[in-house]
CSV table of C-alpha atoms in Angstrom, one decimal:
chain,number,residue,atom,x,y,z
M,169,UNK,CA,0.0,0.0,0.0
M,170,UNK,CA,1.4,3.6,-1.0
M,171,UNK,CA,1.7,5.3,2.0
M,172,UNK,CA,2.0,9.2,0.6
M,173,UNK,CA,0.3,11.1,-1.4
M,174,UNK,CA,0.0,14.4,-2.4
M,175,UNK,CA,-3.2,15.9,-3.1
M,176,UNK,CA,-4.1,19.6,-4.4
M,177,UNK,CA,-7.8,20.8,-3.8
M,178,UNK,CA,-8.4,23.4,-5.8
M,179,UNK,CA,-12.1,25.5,-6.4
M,180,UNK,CA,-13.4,28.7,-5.2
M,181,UNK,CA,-14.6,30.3,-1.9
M,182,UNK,CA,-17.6,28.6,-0.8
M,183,UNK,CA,-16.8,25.1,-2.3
M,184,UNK,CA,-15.8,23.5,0.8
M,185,UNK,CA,-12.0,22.9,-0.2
M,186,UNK,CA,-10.5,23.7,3.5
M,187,UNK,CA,-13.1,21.2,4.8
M,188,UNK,CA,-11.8,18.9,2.5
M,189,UNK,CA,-8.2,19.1,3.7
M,190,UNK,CA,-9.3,18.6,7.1
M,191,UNK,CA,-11.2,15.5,6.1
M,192,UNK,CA,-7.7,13.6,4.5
M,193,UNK,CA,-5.4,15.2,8.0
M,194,UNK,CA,-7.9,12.9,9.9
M,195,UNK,CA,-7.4,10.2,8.2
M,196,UNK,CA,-3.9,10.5,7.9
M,197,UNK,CA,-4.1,10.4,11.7
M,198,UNK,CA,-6.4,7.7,12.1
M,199,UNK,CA,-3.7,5.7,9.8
M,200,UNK,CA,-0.4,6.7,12.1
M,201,UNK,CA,0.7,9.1,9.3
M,202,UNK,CA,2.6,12.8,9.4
M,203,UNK,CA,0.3,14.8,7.4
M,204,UNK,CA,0.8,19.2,6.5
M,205,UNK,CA,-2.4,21.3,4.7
M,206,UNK,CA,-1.6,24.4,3.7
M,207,UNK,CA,-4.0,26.5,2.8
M,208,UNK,CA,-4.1,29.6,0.1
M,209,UNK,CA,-7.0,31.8,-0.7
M,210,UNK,CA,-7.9,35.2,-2.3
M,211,UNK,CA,-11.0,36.6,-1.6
M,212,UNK,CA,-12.5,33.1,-0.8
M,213,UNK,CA,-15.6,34.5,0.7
M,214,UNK,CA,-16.3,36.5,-2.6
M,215,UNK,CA,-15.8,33.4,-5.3
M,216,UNK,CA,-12.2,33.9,-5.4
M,217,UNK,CA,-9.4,31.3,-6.4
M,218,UNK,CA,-8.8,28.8,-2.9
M,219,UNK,CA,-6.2,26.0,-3.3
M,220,UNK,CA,-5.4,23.6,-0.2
M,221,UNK,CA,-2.5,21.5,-0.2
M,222,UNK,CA,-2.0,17.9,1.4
M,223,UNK,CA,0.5,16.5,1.8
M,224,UNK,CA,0.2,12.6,3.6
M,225,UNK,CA,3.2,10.3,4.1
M,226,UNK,CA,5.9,8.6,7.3
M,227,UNK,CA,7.1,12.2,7.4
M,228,UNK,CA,6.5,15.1,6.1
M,229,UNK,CA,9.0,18.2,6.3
M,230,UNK,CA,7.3,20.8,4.0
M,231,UNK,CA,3.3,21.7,3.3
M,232,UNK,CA,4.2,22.8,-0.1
M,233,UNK,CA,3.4,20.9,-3.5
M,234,UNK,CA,5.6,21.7,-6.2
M,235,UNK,CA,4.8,21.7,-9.6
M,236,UNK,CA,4.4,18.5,-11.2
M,237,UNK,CA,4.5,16.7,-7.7
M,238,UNK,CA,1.2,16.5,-7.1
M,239,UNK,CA,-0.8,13.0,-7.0
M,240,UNK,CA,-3.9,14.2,-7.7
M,241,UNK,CA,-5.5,17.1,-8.1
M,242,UNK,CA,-9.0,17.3,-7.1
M,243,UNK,CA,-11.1,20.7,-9.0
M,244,UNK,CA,-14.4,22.0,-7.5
M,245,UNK,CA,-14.6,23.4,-10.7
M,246,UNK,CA,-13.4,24.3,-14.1
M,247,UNK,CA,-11.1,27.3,-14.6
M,248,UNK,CA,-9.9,26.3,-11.6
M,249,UNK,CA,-8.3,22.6,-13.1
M,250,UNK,CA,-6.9,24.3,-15.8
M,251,UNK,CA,-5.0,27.0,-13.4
M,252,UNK,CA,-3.6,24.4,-11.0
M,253,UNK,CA,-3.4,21.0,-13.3
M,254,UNK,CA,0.4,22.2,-13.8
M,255,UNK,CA,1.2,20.7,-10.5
M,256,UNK,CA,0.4,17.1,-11.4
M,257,UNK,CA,2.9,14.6,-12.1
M,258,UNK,CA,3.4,12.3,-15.2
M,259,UNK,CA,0.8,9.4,-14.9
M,260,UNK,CA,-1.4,11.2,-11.9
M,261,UNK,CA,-5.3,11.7,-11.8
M,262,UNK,CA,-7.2,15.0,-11.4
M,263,UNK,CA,-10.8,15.0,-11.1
M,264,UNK,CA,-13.0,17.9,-12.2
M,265,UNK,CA,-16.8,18.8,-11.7
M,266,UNK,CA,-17.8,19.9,-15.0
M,267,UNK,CA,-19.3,23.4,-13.7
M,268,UNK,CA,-18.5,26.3,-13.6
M,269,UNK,CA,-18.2,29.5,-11.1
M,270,UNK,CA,-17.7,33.1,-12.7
M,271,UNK,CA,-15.4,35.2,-11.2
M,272,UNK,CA,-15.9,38.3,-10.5
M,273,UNK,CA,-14.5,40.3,-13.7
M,274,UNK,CA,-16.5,37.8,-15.9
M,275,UNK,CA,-19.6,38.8,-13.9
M,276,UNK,CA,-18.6,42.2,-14.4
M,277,UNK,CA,-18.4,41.6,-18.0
M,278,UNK,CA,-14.6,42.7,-17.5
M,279,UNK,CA,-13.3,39.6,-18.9
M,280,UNK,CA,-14.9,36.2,-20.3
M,281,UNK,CA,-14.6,32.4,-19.2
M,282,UNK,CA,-12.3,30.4,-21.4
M,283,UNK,CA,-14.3,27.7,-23.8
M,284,UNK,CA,-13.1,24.1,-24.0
M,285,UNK,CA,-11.7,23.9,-20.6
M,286,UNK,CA,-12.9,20.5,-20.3
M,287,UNK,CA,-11.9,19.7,-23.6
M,288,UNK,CA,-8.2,21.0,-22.9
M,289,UNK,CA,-7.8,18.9,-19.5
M,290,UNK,CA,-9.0,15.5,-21.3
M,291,UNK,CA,-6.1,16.2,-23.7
M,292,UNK,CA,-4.2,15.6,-20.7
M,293,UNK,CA,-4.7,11.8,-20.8
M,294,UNK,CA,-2.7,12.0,-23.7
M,295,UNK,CA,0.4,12.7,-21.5
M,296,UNK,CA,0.1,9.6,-19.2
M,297,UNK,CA,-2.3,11.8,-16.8
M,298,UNK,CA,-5.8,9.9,-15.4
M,299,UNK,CA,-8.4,12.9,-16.1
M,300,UNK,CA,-12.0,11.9,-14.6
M,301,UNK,CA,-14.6,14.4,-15.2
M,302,UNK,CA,-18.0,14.2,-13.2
M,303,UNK,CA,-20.7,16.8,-12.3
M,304,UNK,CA,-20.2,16.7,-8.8
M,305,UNK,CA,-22.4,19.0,-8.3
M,306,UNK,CA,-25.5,17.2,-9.6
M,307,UNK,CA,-24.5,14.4,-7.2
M,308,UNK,CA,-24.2,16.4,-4.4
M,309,UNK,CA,-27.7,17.6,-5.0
M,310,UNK,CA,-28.6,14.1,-4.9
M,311,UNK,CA,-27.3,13.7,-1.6
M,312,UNK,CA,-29.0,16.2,-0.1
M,313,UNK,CA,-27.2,19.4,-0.5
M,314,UNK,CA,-25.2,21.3,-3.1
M,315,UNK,CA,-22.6,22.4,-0.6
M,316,UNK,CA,-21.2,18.5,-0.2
M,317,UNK,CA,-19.7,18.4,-3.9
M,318,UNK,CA,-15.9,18.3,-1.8
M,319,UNK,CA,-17.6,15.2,-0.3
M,320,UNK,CA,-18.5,14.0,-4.0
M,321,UNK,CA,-15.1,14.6,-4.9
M,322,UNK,CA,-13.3,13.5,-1.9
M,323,UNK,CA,-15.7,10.1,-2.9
M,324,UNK,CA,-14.5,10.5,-6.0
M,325,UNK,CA,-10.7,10.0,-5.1
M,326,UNK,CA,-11.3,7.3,-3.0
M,327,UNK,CA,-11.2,4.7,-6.0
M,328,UNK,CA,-8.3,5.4,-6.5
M,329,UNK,CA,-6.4,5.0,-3.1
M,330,UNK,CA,-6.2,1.8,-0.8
M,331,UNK,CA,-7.4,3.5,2.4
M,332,UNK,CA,-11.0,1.9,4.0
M,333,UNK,CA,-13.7,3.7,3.2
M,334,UNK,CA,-14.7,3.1,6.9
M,335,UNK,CA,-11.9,5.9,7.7
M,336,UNK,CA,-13.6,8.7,5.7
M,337,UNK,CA,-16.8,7.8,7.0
M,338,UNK,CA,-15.2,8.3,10.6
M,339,UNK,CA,-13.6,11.1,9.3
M,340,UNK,CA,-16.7,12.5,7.9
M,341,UNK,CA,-18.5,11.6,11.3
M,342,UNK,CA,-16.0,13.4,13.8
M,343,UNK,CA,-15.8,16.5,11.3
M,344,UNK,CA,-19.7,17.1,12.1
M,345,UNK,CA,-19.4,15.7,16.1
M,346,UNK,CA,-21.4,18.0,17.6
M,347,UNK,CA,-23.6,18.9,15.2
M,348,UNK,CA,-27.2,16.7,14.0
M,349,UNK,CA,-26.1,13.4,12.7
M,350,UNK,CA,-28.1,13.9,9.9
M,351,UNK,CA,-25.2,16.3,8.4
M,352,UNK,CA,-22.8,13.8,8.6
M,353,UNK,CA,-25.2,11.1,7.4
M,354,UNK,CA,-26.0,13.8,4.2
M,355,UNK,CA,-22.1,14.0,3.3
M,356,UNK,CA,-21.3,10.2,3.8
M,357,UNK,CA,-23.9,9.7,0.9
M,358,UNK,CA,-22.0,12.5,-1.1
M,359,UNK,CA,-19.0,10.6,-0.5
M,360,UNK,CA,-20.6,7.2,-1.7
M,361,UNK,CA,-22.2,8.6,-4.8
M,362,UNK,CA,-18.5,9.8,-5.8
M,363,UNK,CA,-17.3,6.7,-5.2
M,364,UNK,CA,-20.2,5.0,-7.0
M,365,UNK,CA,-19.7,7.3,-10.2
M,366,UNK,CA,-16.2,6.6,-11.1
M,367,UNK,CA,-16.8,2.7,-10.4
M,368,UNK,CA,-19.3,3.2,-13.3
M,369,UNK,CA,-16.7,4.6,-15.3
């Protein structure tokens, strides 16, 4: 079993990607492992650009993912993938939800959203890269809310990784402790229609 990984979350304020981070340093200490998240955000309560590094392994000296380092790369979204997929290696997997967030200056009509983002991350596959894309965020409607797309995603990943599902669901119940069951209950079927969808695939 690998023991470290490197994972970028990467989406926009409001997404859920700090929560995210939080969910894999849990598990990484439920499994006995050093784990650093770093987290890096504009304006993240406006829709702005938020990134959160993790970084799981026996020991871990430095929070920071350098480019083409990364294991996988988990987007909330789709500008977003294309800005950060520069930090995966040769032959790792990014997941994106195929929708889309405007920022502010295309709100403003300042600027305008690039076309064929979607398009220009498959061609990634060409390169050795894994590129999954899913709407997480129909899923996470599915579950129960559309704020538990990091939980779609987070589900998402777990294909790929040899970590018991019973950990995130753990995970997933101590990040809610406190708070009505039926929360946690809501973002552990997130996380098993992620799961569920890239089985499928």
């Amino acid at each position: 079993m690998t023991k470290s990984f490197n994972i970028v979350l990467a989406g926009v304020g409001g997404q859920g990607t700090l929560l995210a981070g939080k969910l894999f340093g849990l598990i990484a200490a439920k499994m006995g492992l050093d784990v650093k998240v770093s987290e890096v955000h504009g304006m993240a309560q406006r829709g702005g650009s938020v990134i959160t590094y993790v970084r799981i392994g026996e020991r871990v000296y430095s929070p920071v993912i350098e480019p083409g380092a990364a294991d996988f790369i988990l987007a909330f979204e789709e500008l977003e993938g294309m800005r950060w997929a520069h930090l995966l290696r040769r032959g790792g997997t990014l997941l994106i939800n195929m929708r889309r967030t405007m920022p502010m200056p295309v709100a403003m009509g300042q600027a305008e959203y690039p076309d064929n983002i979607i398009e220009s991350i498959l061609a990634l596959s060409e390169g050795g890269t894994s590129v999954y894309a899913l709407d997480a965020q129909k899923l996470a409607e599915e579950a129960g809310s559309v704020k538990a797309v990091n939980f779609v995603m987070t589900g998402a990943m777990s294909h790929f990784i040899d970590i018991d599902k019973a950990l995130f669901y753990e995970a997933i119940n101590d990040l809610f402790s406190g708070k009505k069951a039926a929360l946690a209950e809501m973002n552990q079927r997130a996380f098993d229609l992620g799961s569920a969808i890239i089985e499928a695939k």
